[in-house]
XYZ file of C-alpha atoms in Angstrom:
708
model
C 50.788 28.251 6.083
C 52.679 24.943 6.143
C 50.114 23.542 8.540
C 47.290 24.635 6.268
C 48.957 22.963 3.285
C 49.396 19.765 5.275
C 45.748 19.727 6.296
C 44.654 20.438 2.711
C 46.823 17.604 1.417
C 45.406 15.372 4.095
C 41.892 16.254 2.972
C 42.685 15.192 -0.586
C 44.173 11.990 0.702
C 41.147 11.348 2.896
C 38.880 11.619 -0.133
C 40.990 9.230 -2.230
C 41.359 6.663 0.521
C 37.679 6.915 1.425
C 36.650 6.019 -2.125
C 38.981 3.014 -2.105
C 37.625 1.892 1.250
C 34.072 2.110 -0.043
C 34.944 -0.043 -3.052
C 36.613 -2.620 -0.807
C 33.618 -2.807 1.504
C 31.374 -3.952 -1.370
C 33.504 -7.010 -2.111
C 32.132 -10.429 -1.241
C 33.581 -11.817 2.020
C 35.838 -14.881 1.767
C 34.225 -18.298 2.231
C 34.271 -19.896 5.678
C 36.628 -22.843 6.269
C 35.140 -26.279 5.675
C 34.003 -28.327 8.643
C 36.850 -30.822 8.314
C 39.432 -28.173 9.223
C 37.236 -26.005 11.474
C 36.202 -28.702 13.937
C 37.716 -29.018 17.395
C 40.192 -31.890 17.540
C 40.357 -34.133 20.593
C 43.086 -36.294 22.021
C 46.747 -35.710 22.802
C 49.265 -34.278 20.368
C 51.855 -36.578 18.784
C 55.045 -36.587 20.853
C 58.181 -34.869 19.612
C 59.781 -38.285 19.046
C 56.847 -39.325 16.863
C 57.117 -36.083 14.914
C 60.829 -36.658 14.284
C 60.152 -40.185 13.086
C 57.679 -38.843 10.532
C 60.241 -36.309 9.334
C 62.799 -39.082 8.799
C 60.514 -41.539 7.060
C 57.996 -39.605 4.944
C 58.235 -37.467 1.840
C 56.319 -34.206 2.119
C 54.779 -31.779 -0.302
C 56.059 -28.815 1.693
C 58.930 -28.345 4.148
C 58.826 -25.022 5.980
C 62.093 -23.917 7.548
C 61.385 -21.494 10.390
C 58.804 -21.728 13.186
C 58.034 -18.082 13.861
C 54.667 -16.511 13.097
C 55.208 -16.569 9.331
C 56.648 -20.097 9.204
C 53.918 -21.513 11.431
C 51.361 -19.653 9.324
C 52.764 -21.250 6.155
C 52.627 -24.701 7.747
C 49.013 -24.164 8.815
C 47.988 -22.827 5.400
C 49.611 -25.737 3.559
C 48.172 -28.368 5.912
C 44.680 -26.880 5.674
C 44.836 -27.242 1.864
C 45.505 -30.967 2.188
C 49.219 -30.777 1.410
C 51.507 -33.077 3.426
C 53.468 -30.562 5.464
C 56.583 -30.491 7.635
C 58.038 -27.603 9.620
C 61.324 -27.328 11.504
C 62.539 -24.587 13.857
C 66.128 -24.360 15.086
C 65.053 -23.088 18.528
C 61.521 -22.977 19.935
C 58.386 -21.805 18.163
C 58.443 -18.002 18.232
C 61.784 -17.893 20.019
C 63.063 -15.100 17.775
C 61.332 -11.935 16.675
C 57.825 -13.384 16.999
C 57.968 -13.473 20.822
C 59.711 -10.090 21.139
C 57.159 -7.800 19.519
C 55.221 -4.821 20.881
C 52.316 -7.270 21.435
C 50.073 -5.241 19.096
C 47.851 -6.333 16.222
C 47.678 -3.169 14.196
C 47.318 -1.645 10.767
C 49.987 0.997 11.141
C 48.846 4.502 12.022
C 52.087 5.961 10.701
C 51.742 4.199 7.344
C 48.210 5.541 6.982
C 49.456 9.054 7.736
C 52.048 8.703 4.996
C 49.483 7.260 2.574
C 47.209 10.253 3.131
C 49.898 12.926 2.991
C 51.540 11.486 -0.142
C 48.469 9.931 -1.802
C 50.446 6.687 -1.709
C 48.240 3.811 -2.859
C 50.741 1.105 -1.878
C 50.927 2.374 1.700
C 47.142 2.491 1.829
C 46.838 -1.092 0.643
C 49.303 -2.221 3.311
C 47.213 -0.585 6.028
C 43.958 -1.984 4.643
C 45.383 -5.502 4.483
C 46.736 -5.263 8.031
C 43.412 -4.002 9.381
C 41.590 -6.916 7.734
C 44.105 -9.351 9.223
C 43.797 -7.695 12.626
C 40.069 -8.381 12.606
C 40.641 -11.986 11.503
C 43.100 -12.641 14.345
C 40.675 -11.309 16.933
C 38.072 -13.676 15.481
C 40.166 -16.859 15.249
C 41.894 -16.488 18.645
C 39.534 -14.499 20.903
C 41.119 -15.991 24.018
C 44.554 -14.642 23.079
C 43.648 -11.293 21.508
C 41.398 -8.371 22.342
C 40.785 -4.709 21.435
C 42.914 -2.197 23.328
C 42.175 1.543 23.490
C 45.279 3.642 22.851
C 45.461 7.306 23.795
C 47.210 9.957 21.740
C 47.729 12.979 24.052
C 47.552 16.368 22.322
C 49.443 19.428 23.557
C 48.564 21.976 20.848
C 45.030 23.034 19.937
C 45.561 22.897 16.175
C 46.731 19.279 16.431
C 43.416 18.090 17.858
C 41.379 18.246 14.606
C 44.451 17.351 12.533
C 45.216 14.145 14.450
C 41.537 13.277 14.822
C 41.016 13.409 11.037
C 43.891 10.967 10.574
C 42.734 8.620 13.326
C 39.154 8.707 12.053
C 40.474 7.640 8.654
C 41.956 4.615 10.429
C 38.379 3.684 11.375
C 37.067 4.356 7.862
C 39.720 2.235 6.151
C 38.898 -0.627 8.545
C 35.255 -0.350 7.450
C 33.140 -3.123 8.922
C 36.294 -4.521 10.563
C 36.674 -1.430 12.785
C 37.080 -2.629 16.365
C 35.511 0.410 18.039
C 35.093 3.990 16.921
C 37.780 6.509 17.888
C 36.829 9.570 19.914
C 38.120 12.857 21.340
C 38.601 13.478 25.064
C 38.782 16.735 26.945
C 41.787 17.358 29.163
C 39.767 16.431 32.240
C 38.467 13.183 30.732
C 41.921 12.250 29.469
C 43.389 12.630 32.957
C 40.560 10.580 34.471
C 41.405 7.691 32.149
C 45.196 8.149 32.228
C 46.002 10.025 35.473
C 49.746 9.471 35.011
C 49.849 11.926 32.086
C 51.784 15.178 32.263
C 49.187 17.936 32.661
C 51.254 20.935 31.510
C 49.912 22.276 28.180
C 47.664 19.208 27.704
C 44.592 20.291 25.698
C 42.930 16.923 25.193
C 43.474 13.483 23.714
C 42.295 11.134 20.994
C 41.559 7.479 21.686
C 41.598 4.823 18.973
C 41.558 1.024 19.076
C 44.010 -1.620 17.984
C 44.438 -5.247 18.985
C 46.752 -6.739 21.598
C 47.812 -10.345 22.086
C 50.167 -12.787 23.761
C 52.542 -13.136 20.811
C 54.487 -16.233 21.894
C 51.333 -18.163 22.834
C 49.676 -17.088 19.585
C 52.665 -18.442 17.662
C 52.482 -21.755 19.529
C 48.729 -21.959 18.907
C 49.262 -21.536 15.155
C 51.892 -24.294 15.126
C 49.734 -26.669 17.180
C 46.724 -26.019 14.950
C 48.892 -27.066 11.997
C 49.728 -30.278 13.892
C 46.011 -30.911 14.465
C 45.549 -30.717 10.688
C 48.286 -33.277 10.056
C 51.506 -31.267 9.829
C 54.684 -32.745 11.271
C 56.583 -30.094 13.224
C 59.759 -30.163 15.282
C 61.330 -27.413 17.318
C 65.048 -27.472 18.191
C 65.691 -28.912 14.729
C 67.759 -26.929 12.231
C 68.515 -27.151 8.527
C 72.243 -27.577 7.949
C 72.177 -28.225 4.198
C 69.672 -28.129 1.342
C 69.148 -31.295 -0.684
C 69.037 -30.996 -4.480
C 68.171 -33.272 -7.375
C 68.993 -32.914 -11.068
C 66.731 -30.582 -12.999
C 64.621 -31.717 -15.928
C 66.469 -31.968 -19.257
C 69.770 -30.936 -17.686
C 68.352 -27.752 -16.219
C 69.003 -26.070 -12.885
C 69.176 -28.581 -9.972
C 66.010 -28.422 -7.857
C 65.774 -28.141 -4.084
C 64.120 -31.327 -2.810
C 64.507 -31.157 0.965
C 67.079 -30.518 3.667
C 69.549 -32.265 5.917
C 68.376 -31.493 9.432
C 69.971 -31.740 12.840
C 68.156 -32.433 16.085
C 69.797 -29.767 18.228
C 68.987 -31.671 21.419
C 70.767 -34.880 20.406
C 73.028 -33.919 17.501
C 71.431 -36.551 15.236
C 71.296 -35.656 11.537
C 68.757 -36.932 9.034
C 67.231 -36.009 5.692
C 63.763 -34.536 5.210
C 62.520 -34.766 1.643
C 59.917 -32.435 0.185
C 58.734 -31.278 -3.209
C 58.923 -27.667 -2.079
C 61.077 -25.974 0.575
C 59.945 -22.652 2.041
C 62.436 -20.294 3.662
C 60.599 -18.496 6.488
C 63.572 -17.853 8.741
C 63.075 -14.135 9.414
C 66.414 -12.456 10.192
C 68.210 -15.623 9.036
C 66.722 -15.376 5.539
C 70.094 -14.920 3.870
C 71.633 -17.939 5.605
C 69.224 -20.337 3.908
C 69.319 -18.446 0.591
C 73.103 -18.803 0.557
C 72.811 -22.525 1.276
C 70.910 -22.584 -2.004
C 73.409 -20.335 -3.836
C 76.538 -19.096 -2.002
C 76.963 -16.305 -4.563
C 73.689 -14.566 -3.709
C 73.860 -11.066 -2.235
C 72.257 -10.531 1.141
C 68.804 -8.924 1.134
C 68.133 -8.707 4.874
C 68.916 -5.462 6.716
C 68.480 -6.490 10.373
C 67.275 -3.874 12.819
C 67.121 -4.284 16.603
C 64.043 -3.102 18.468
C 64.296 -2.920 22.259
C 61.370 -3.015 24.698
C 61.331 -2.616 28.461
C 58.810 -3.849 31.023
C 57.860 -1.605 33.934
C 55.525 -2.165 36.903
C 51.808 -2.079 36.201
C 51.279 1.157 38.094
C 52.969 3.091 35.291
C 49.832 2.786 33.129
C 46.097 2.174 33.568
C 44.956 -1.441 33.314
C 43.111 -0.946 30.024
C 44.514 2.096 28.239
C 47.684 2.383 26.189
C 49.589 5.485 25.104
C 51.163 6.408 21.762
C 53.946 8.940 21.295
C 53.808 9.435 17.494
C 56.812 11.736 17.224
C 59.715 11.129 19.556
C 62.909 13.162 19.586
C 64.312 11.128 16.677
C 61.143 10.227 14.772
C 60.520 6.789 16.246
C 57.154 5.668 17.525
C 56.994 4.785 21.219
C 54.127 2.739 22.627
C 53.385 2.610 26.327
C 51.002 -0.303 26.874
C 49.451 -2.344 29.681
C 50.188 -6.036 29.249
C 49.674 -8.876 31.711
C 49.366 -6.450 34.647
C 52.663 -4.803 33.705
C 53.603 -1.981 31.351
C 55.521 -2.395 28.083
C 57.402 0.548 26.572
C 59.117 0.478 23.180
C 60.424 0.252 20.614
C 63.766 1.465 19.255
C 65.433 0.918 15.894
C 69.155 0.305 15.503
C 71.075 -1.535 12.767
C 72.494 -4.760 14.169
C 74.137 -8.051 13.325
C 71.998 -11.149 12.904
C 72.262 -13.287 16.023
C 70.029 -15.890 17.667
C 70.688 -14.198 21.021
C 70.075 -10.420 20.697
C 70.650 -8.355 23.827
C 69.204 -4.988 24.877
C 71.602 -2.053 25.211
C 71.743 0.509 28.009
C 71.549 3.305 25.430
C 68.234 2.038 24.050
C 66.792 1.481 27.525
C 67.768 5.025 28.520
C 66.176 6.411 25.342
C 62.869 4.661 26.043
C 62.792 5.804 29.667
C 63.600 9.352 28.593
C 60.701 9.414 26.137
C 58.352 7.918 28.727
C 59.425 10.574 31.209
C 58.452 13.304 28.734
C 54.811 12.194 28.792
C 54.286 11.316 32.449
C 53.533 13.580 35.378
C 56.649 14.928 37.175
C 55.421 13.322 40.404
C 56.042 9.898 38.830
C 59.713 9.054 39.044
C 60.668 7.051 35.978
C 63.509 5.069 37.525
C 66.064 2.878 35.832
C 65.637 0.385 38.643
C 61.966 -0.030 37.744
C 62.913 -1.908 34.566
C 61.851 -5.444 35.414
C 62.893 -6.930 32.106
C 64.246 -5.754 28.762
C 64.661 -7.515 25.464
C 65.706 -6.945 21.885
C 64.000 -8.374 18.809
C 65.485 -8.312 15.311
C 63.200 -6.935 12.608
C 64.091 -8.542 9.251
C 63.789 -5.551 6.929
C 64.473 -6.754 3.385
C 65.168 -5.498 -0.112
C 63.236 -7.137 -2.933
C 65.317 -9.514 -5.098
C 62.468 -9.466 -7.653
C 63.218 -5.796 -8.449
C 66.127 -4.450 -10.543
C 67.074 -2.067 -7.725
C 67.705 -4.264 -4.682
C 69.250 -1.509 -2.583
C 66.054 0.033 -1.227
C 64.176 -1.566 1.666
C 60.837 -3.131 0.757
C 57.947 -1.473 2.572
C 56.056 -4.739 2.844
C 56.967 -8.426 2.692
C 58.500 -10.116 -0.351
C 57.971 -13.605 -1.806
C 60.723 -14.859 -4.091
C 61.374 -18.128 -5.937
C 65.001 -18.964 -6.712
C 66.052 -20.743 -9.938
C 66.306 -23.970 -7.911
C 62.758 -23.605 -6.572
C 63.502 -22.373 -3.020
C 60.562 -20.185 -1.984
C 61.518 -17.324 0.336
C 59.072 -15.241 2.378
C 60.640 -12.325 4.253
C 59.711 -9.011 5.809
C 56.202 -8.046 6.806
C 54.888 -7.960 10.356
C 53.093 -10.076 12.930
C 49.585 -8.869 12.112
C 49.751 -9.946 8.474
C 51.309 -13.390 9.004
C 48.218 -15.171 7.610
C 47.963 -13.226 4.344
C 51.736 -13.543 3.909
C 51.423 -17.308 4.349
C 48.547 -17.453 1.866
C 50.603 -15.617 -0.768
C 53.596 -17.859 -0.068
C 51.693 -21.129 -0.481
C 49.954 -19.785 -3.607
C 53.401 -19.025 -5.022
C 54.753 -22.440 -4.001
C 51.849 -24.228 -5.677
C 52.444 -22.367 -8.942
C 56.240 -22.671 -8.854
C 56.550 -26.355 -7.938
C 53.384 -27.885 -9.359
C 51.853 -28.983 -6.054
C 48.288 -30.329 -6.134
C 46.370 -29.087 -3.086
C 42.849 -30.374 -2.479
C 41.561 -26.810 -2.024
C 42.534 -23.175 -2.041
C 43.420 -21.141 1.059
C 41.193 -21.986 4.045
C 42.801 -20.063 6.889
C 40.535 -16.992 6.795
C 38.302 -17.546 9.825
C 40.007 -20.838 10.758
C 39.891 -21.063 14.554
C 43.182 -21.650 16.338
C 43.889 -24.117 19.139
C 41.764 -23.275 22.181
C 39.286 -20.965 20.446
C 36.444 -23.355 19.578
C 34.552 -23.512 22.890
C 36.068 -20.496 24.630
C 33.790 -17.815 26.061
C 34.635 -14.752 28.176
C 32.936 -16.403 31.159
C 34.551 -19.813 30.788
C 36.985 -19.132 33.636
C 34.089 -19.068 36.111
C 33.628 -22.813 35.573
C 37.243 -23.337 36.615
C 36.528 -21.435 39.822
C 33.178 -23.018 40.649
C 33.723 -26.579 39.447
C 37.408 -27.098 40.213
C 38.248 -24.682 43.029
C 40.790 -22.436 41.270
C 41.631 -18.934 42.385
C 39.770 -16.469 40.077
C 43.024 -14.827 38.961
C 44.528 -18.192 38.049
C 41.330 -19.342 36.348
C 41.202 -16.181 34.227
C 44.846 -16.634 33.260
C 44.292 -20.274 32.227
C 41.198 -19.469 30.175
C 42.821 -16.502 28.448
C 45.994 -18.442 27.650
C 44.779 -21.916 26.693
C 41.161 -21.200 25.776
C 39.064 -24.359 25.865
C 42.245 -26.366 26.545
C 42.414 -24.794 30.010
C 40.570 -27.800 31.425
C 43.340 -30.092 30.169
C 45.840 -27.965 32.083
C 43.566 -27.941 35.123
C 43.574 -31.739 35.283
C 47.336 -31.632 35.864
C 47.120 -29.093 38.702
C 48.201 -30.052 42.204
C 46.328 -29.367 45.430
C 47.336 -26.220 47.281
C 46.733 -27.543 50.809
C 44.458 -24.555 51.484
C 40.734 -24.277 52.063
C 40.586 -21.972 49.021
C 41.805 -22.133 46.409
C 41.903 -25.885 46.744
C 43.608 -26.562 43.399
C 46.362 -24.827 41.466
C 49.795 -24.731 43.068
C 51.598 -21.629 41.832
C 55.228 -21.359 40.877
C 55.355 -17.931 42.538
C 52.606 -16.342 44.617
C 52.640 -12.971 42.836
C 52.009 -14.503 39.412
C 49.168 -16.792 38.242
C 51.468 -19.365 36.626
C 51.017 -22.934 37.845
C 53.358 -25.879 38.174
C 50.822 -27.746 36.038
C 51.555 -25.404 33.125
C 55.140 -26.635 33.044
C 53.924 -30.213 32.655
C 51.444 -29.167 29.967
C 54.143 -27.188 28.135
C 56.158 -30.389 27.735
C 53.141 -31.977 26.013
C 53.198 -28.990 23.626
C 56.858 -29.612 22.706
C 58.636 -27.427 25.281
C 62.043 -29.097 25.479
C 64.211 -26.688 27.501
C 63.807 -24.565 30.606
C 64.122 -21.456 28.419
C 61.157 -22.651 26.335
C 59.049 -22.593 29.486
C 60.125 -19.430 31.315
C 60.461 -17.422 28.102
C 57.560 -18.438 25.893
C 55.118 -20.951 27.409
C 55.051 -18.837 30.573
C 55.980 -15.184 30.039
C 57.854 -14.763 33.322
C 61.212 -13.953 31.728
C 59.605 -11.144 29.738
C 57.680 -9.781 32.727
C 60.227 -9.994 35.540
C 63.608 -11.599 34.988
C 64.360 -11.773 38.720
C 61.194 -13.733 39.521
C 61.915 -15.965 36.527
C 65.273 -16.815 38.063
C 63.649 -17.534 41.417
C 61.226 -20.103 39.955
C 63.823 -21.621 37.628
C 64.951 -24.458 39.952
C 61.383 -25.686 40.353
C 60.739 -25.433 36.596
C 63.839 -27.522 35.911
C 62.788 -30.073 38.535
C 59.320 -30.515 37.008
C 60.699 -30.794 33.468
C 63.214 -33.374 34.686
C 60.323 -35.475 36.012
C 58.525 -35.228 32.663
C 61.528 -35.668 30.345
C 63.758 -37.938 32.434
C 66.699 -35.542 32.800
C 69.630 -36.678 34.929
C 71.534 -34.415 37.328
C 73.992 -33.245 34.669
C 71.213 -32.296 32.272
C 69.341 -30.426 35.007
C 72.475 -28.434 35.765
C 72.986 -27.677 32.074
C 69.402 -26.516 31.646
C 69.672 -24.298 34.709
C 72.872 -22.675 33.455
C 71.468 -22.111 29.959
C 68.379 -20.459 31.385
C 70.468 -18.209 33.647
C 72.517 -17.119 30.632
C 69.285 -16.372 28.748
C 67.953 -14.239 31.605
C 71.194 -12.371 32.122
C 71.924 -11.589 28.476
C 68.692 -11.640 26.475
C 66.219 -10.552 29.176
C 68.258 -7.654 30.515
C 69.520 -8.879 33.896
C 73.136 -8.099 33.085
C 72.496 -4.629 31.703
C 70.266 -3.903 34.719
C 73.064 -4.861 37.097
C 75.691 -2.914 35.152
C 73.525 0.204 35.189
C 73.473 0.114 38.986
C 77.159 -0.649 39.350
C 78.074 2.416 37.279
C 77.473 4.578 40.348
C 80.885 4.982 42.066
C 81.216 3.310 45.446
C 83.747 5.270 47.502
C 84.223 2.760 50.289
C 87.405 1.321 51.722
C 88.034 -2.424 51.716
C 87.368 -2.562 55.451
C 84.066 -0.683 55.018
C 82.979 -3.001 52.212
C 83.703 -6.034 54.383
C 81.804 -4.537 57.324
C 78.773 -3.584 55.254
C 78.761 -7.021 53.591
C 78.644 -8.700 56.996
C 75.886 -6.341 58.132
C 73.865 -7.025 54.960
C 74.183 -10.770 55.541
C 72.926 -10.318 59.121
C 69.886 -8.384 57.844
C 69.270 -11.009 55.134
C 68.230 -13.630 57.674
C 66.551 -15.929 55.137
C 69.510 -15.766 52.716
C 67.364 -14.567 49.798
C 69.991 -12.210 48.447
C 68.061 -9.061 49.332
C 66.567 -7.199 52.269
C 63.334 -5.255 52.433
C 62.987 -1.493 52.500
C 61.578 -1.874 56.018
C 64.818 -3.587 57.075
C 66.687 -0.637 55.603
C 64.498 1.874 57.422
C 65.216 0.150 60.721
C 68.922 0.135 59.901
C 68.779 3.885 59.196
C 66.214 4.756 61.836
C 67.699 8.200 62.462
C 67.276 9.234 58.805
C 63.937 10.739 57.638
C 61.872 8.531 55.335
C 62.067 11.064 52.518
C 65.867 10.857 52.545
C 65.742 7.070 52.302
C 63.328 7.383 49.395
C 65.709 9.738 47.603
C 68.622 7.408 48.208
C 66.678 4.461 46.789
C 65.689 6.514 43.755
C 69.298 7.453 43.056
C 70.611 3.936 43.601
C 67.874 2.480 41.369
C 66.946 -0.730 43.213
C 66.328 -3.785 41.081
C 63.184 -4.935 42.906
C 60.286 -2.976 44.370
C 60.471 -2.967 48.145
C 63.734 -4.961 48.006
C 67.380 -3.952 48.247
C 70.177 -6.233 47.046
C 73.821 -6.070 48.153
C 74.927 -3.815 45.280
C 72.161 -1.304 46.052
C 72.905 -1.478 49.781
C 76.555 -0.662 49.077
C 75.576 2.288 46.886
C 73.345 3.674 49.617
C 76.100 3.338 52.195
C 78.544 5.000 49.801
C 76.038 7.776 49.198
C 75.695 8.395 52.928
C 79.472 8.607 53.190
C 80.064 11.079 50.364
C 76.808 13.049 50.417
C 74.193 13.332 47.657
C 75.241 11.154 44.702
C 74.661 11.920 41.077
C 72.948 8.727 40.008
C 71.481 7.127 36.973
C 68.666 9.622 36.536
C 71.095 12.369 35.646
C 72.841 10.099 33.174
C 69.528 9.101 31.587
C 68.594 12.741 31.103
C 71.718 13.226 29.006
C 71.326 9.977 27.046
C 70.120 9.903 23.481
C 70.651 13.611 22.783
C 72.463 12.952 19.520
C 69.919 10.590 17.980
C 69.407 10.756 14.227
C 65.809 10.951 12.989
C 64.369 7.641 11.846
C 62.196 7.453 8.690
C 58.673 6.024 8.910
C 59.694 2.714 7.285
C 62.113 2.041 10.154
C 60.197 3.638 13.012
C 59.381 0.493 14.940
C 56.192 -0.780 16.550
C 53.848 1.781 15.050
C 54.300 0.819 11.400
């Protein structure tokens, strides 16, 4: 009966939402951007030093504090309207939450479900707005974003029509902006497309489409597009104090700029602006309290953890959605850059510029993944190649009398002194959030833009001359490896040729050009040099955001780090002390923020019952096997060492010890295997993971992570 009532309620909701969608579809589309902002700009970008000089010497209409997706979007919107615009970011563009997302451009399936079940018009409008923005992002950055099919496996017959009705409504609400139509799959077809699925009780699946993107590169592209339109931007530059001037007729003092600090040099200087916009994400309250120390905090930070697994965990072009985990969170399981992303979690946290993933959250994600995959696939802790935590800035609305409840969408607020704050929201809707923010700033501070919003349909850096086949020119005309050429085209768009001109010869017959940093990844040494031209100023900027190595495999990122530092030193003139400092900072980043430390600790939790003499002997033996001094040996070396043991036993030992690298065994793992041989079958991490997360509290839809 309860199911019938739910379906009936859903039907009523479908009717209401369908009428609203029909009305929306009849509205006139927004005008296209004018040619002066839509054209492709040529020539090099201003240097960071030139940008800083502008910040010191000019007065701006708008100063945006924060260089994440929302802040960069505000800078681009303001610049495109003809307002003189500045933007500062205390770290790198997208270094916070904006580079640590689920990599989806989505409307929010869970929000739509709630809108239908509760006939909630506000939830519906949020989904509709996000779906419109999703379509716009795929249009303005086709090289960085693309449609991705996502499978919803169904294990009960009655759920098939129920879920399909909801997913089909997702298509209907999108209207003409629907990426591709959703469809139902039989059990057999579902397993053909996603053979890793658990087959027990599977009755079929539903496939729908959302967008996927390279979030950090998208963020950088937005910021650079703002620069092309005249904005002055500086990363590694933080606001330490707000400037104020007397108000008119003895009124409230007005914010008129900020005292900024160049984090790289320690220099402080003033940036003056008629309007200051607070787009600092999780750090929203810090800037608000610079304005008024008595203000109550409105940000409720929440940590969302993701893990990266090898690509063989998922098909190359099909994601998976678990809409109802053991505690109500949404878990996505997505292919991304030939790897697999799984996440996210939701845990209250403290605001910090350096969030770290926890073992508990990693174990929860792996446990949920294990529930959906075939038993023959061993979901191993050691398969986690990287893990990170991003802080979602959930906020209460200071415009409302009741500021205790969390806002379901973003908020825009103007303080008595004129500080404009934009907070909340999500990646997909950054552009519409920026539009609303600049509209509010214009009204609140009397700015005189030359036009209204022009960012709908405004192509981002690299999109103007990009085509899906552009990479073939890089192969045929310049001699690049096809994998590298595809990577360059899909990362830099039509700017890929500028990167290609910096590429070194390989010394091979083919590919002739394009020296890689690491043979298993398509990243080139030339990209490091190009990143410096796009304001990368630290080694972490490069390995974390300009190249995505730290997010894909933190061990490989560490291996290429010395060469990255060497190239940046050539470009930026670093001395030996600075190179050492950059190397150490990057190692700290990898070990804390990218999950290296928690990976190592998870392996070391297995007891090693060896005597001191045995440890010394096994250490010497490991060093003998590690002839090239790489810090690890291969599984083949281990098989030869244990030639009397059957291969299946070695496989079981490796599974229990959870090796950090595929086909590689480091010293800690080698010791665990030797200890396991001494004491018999160990009880390893898999047993601990099975027990983890059993006491989780259910999470409401508003806090359920990547699916909202």
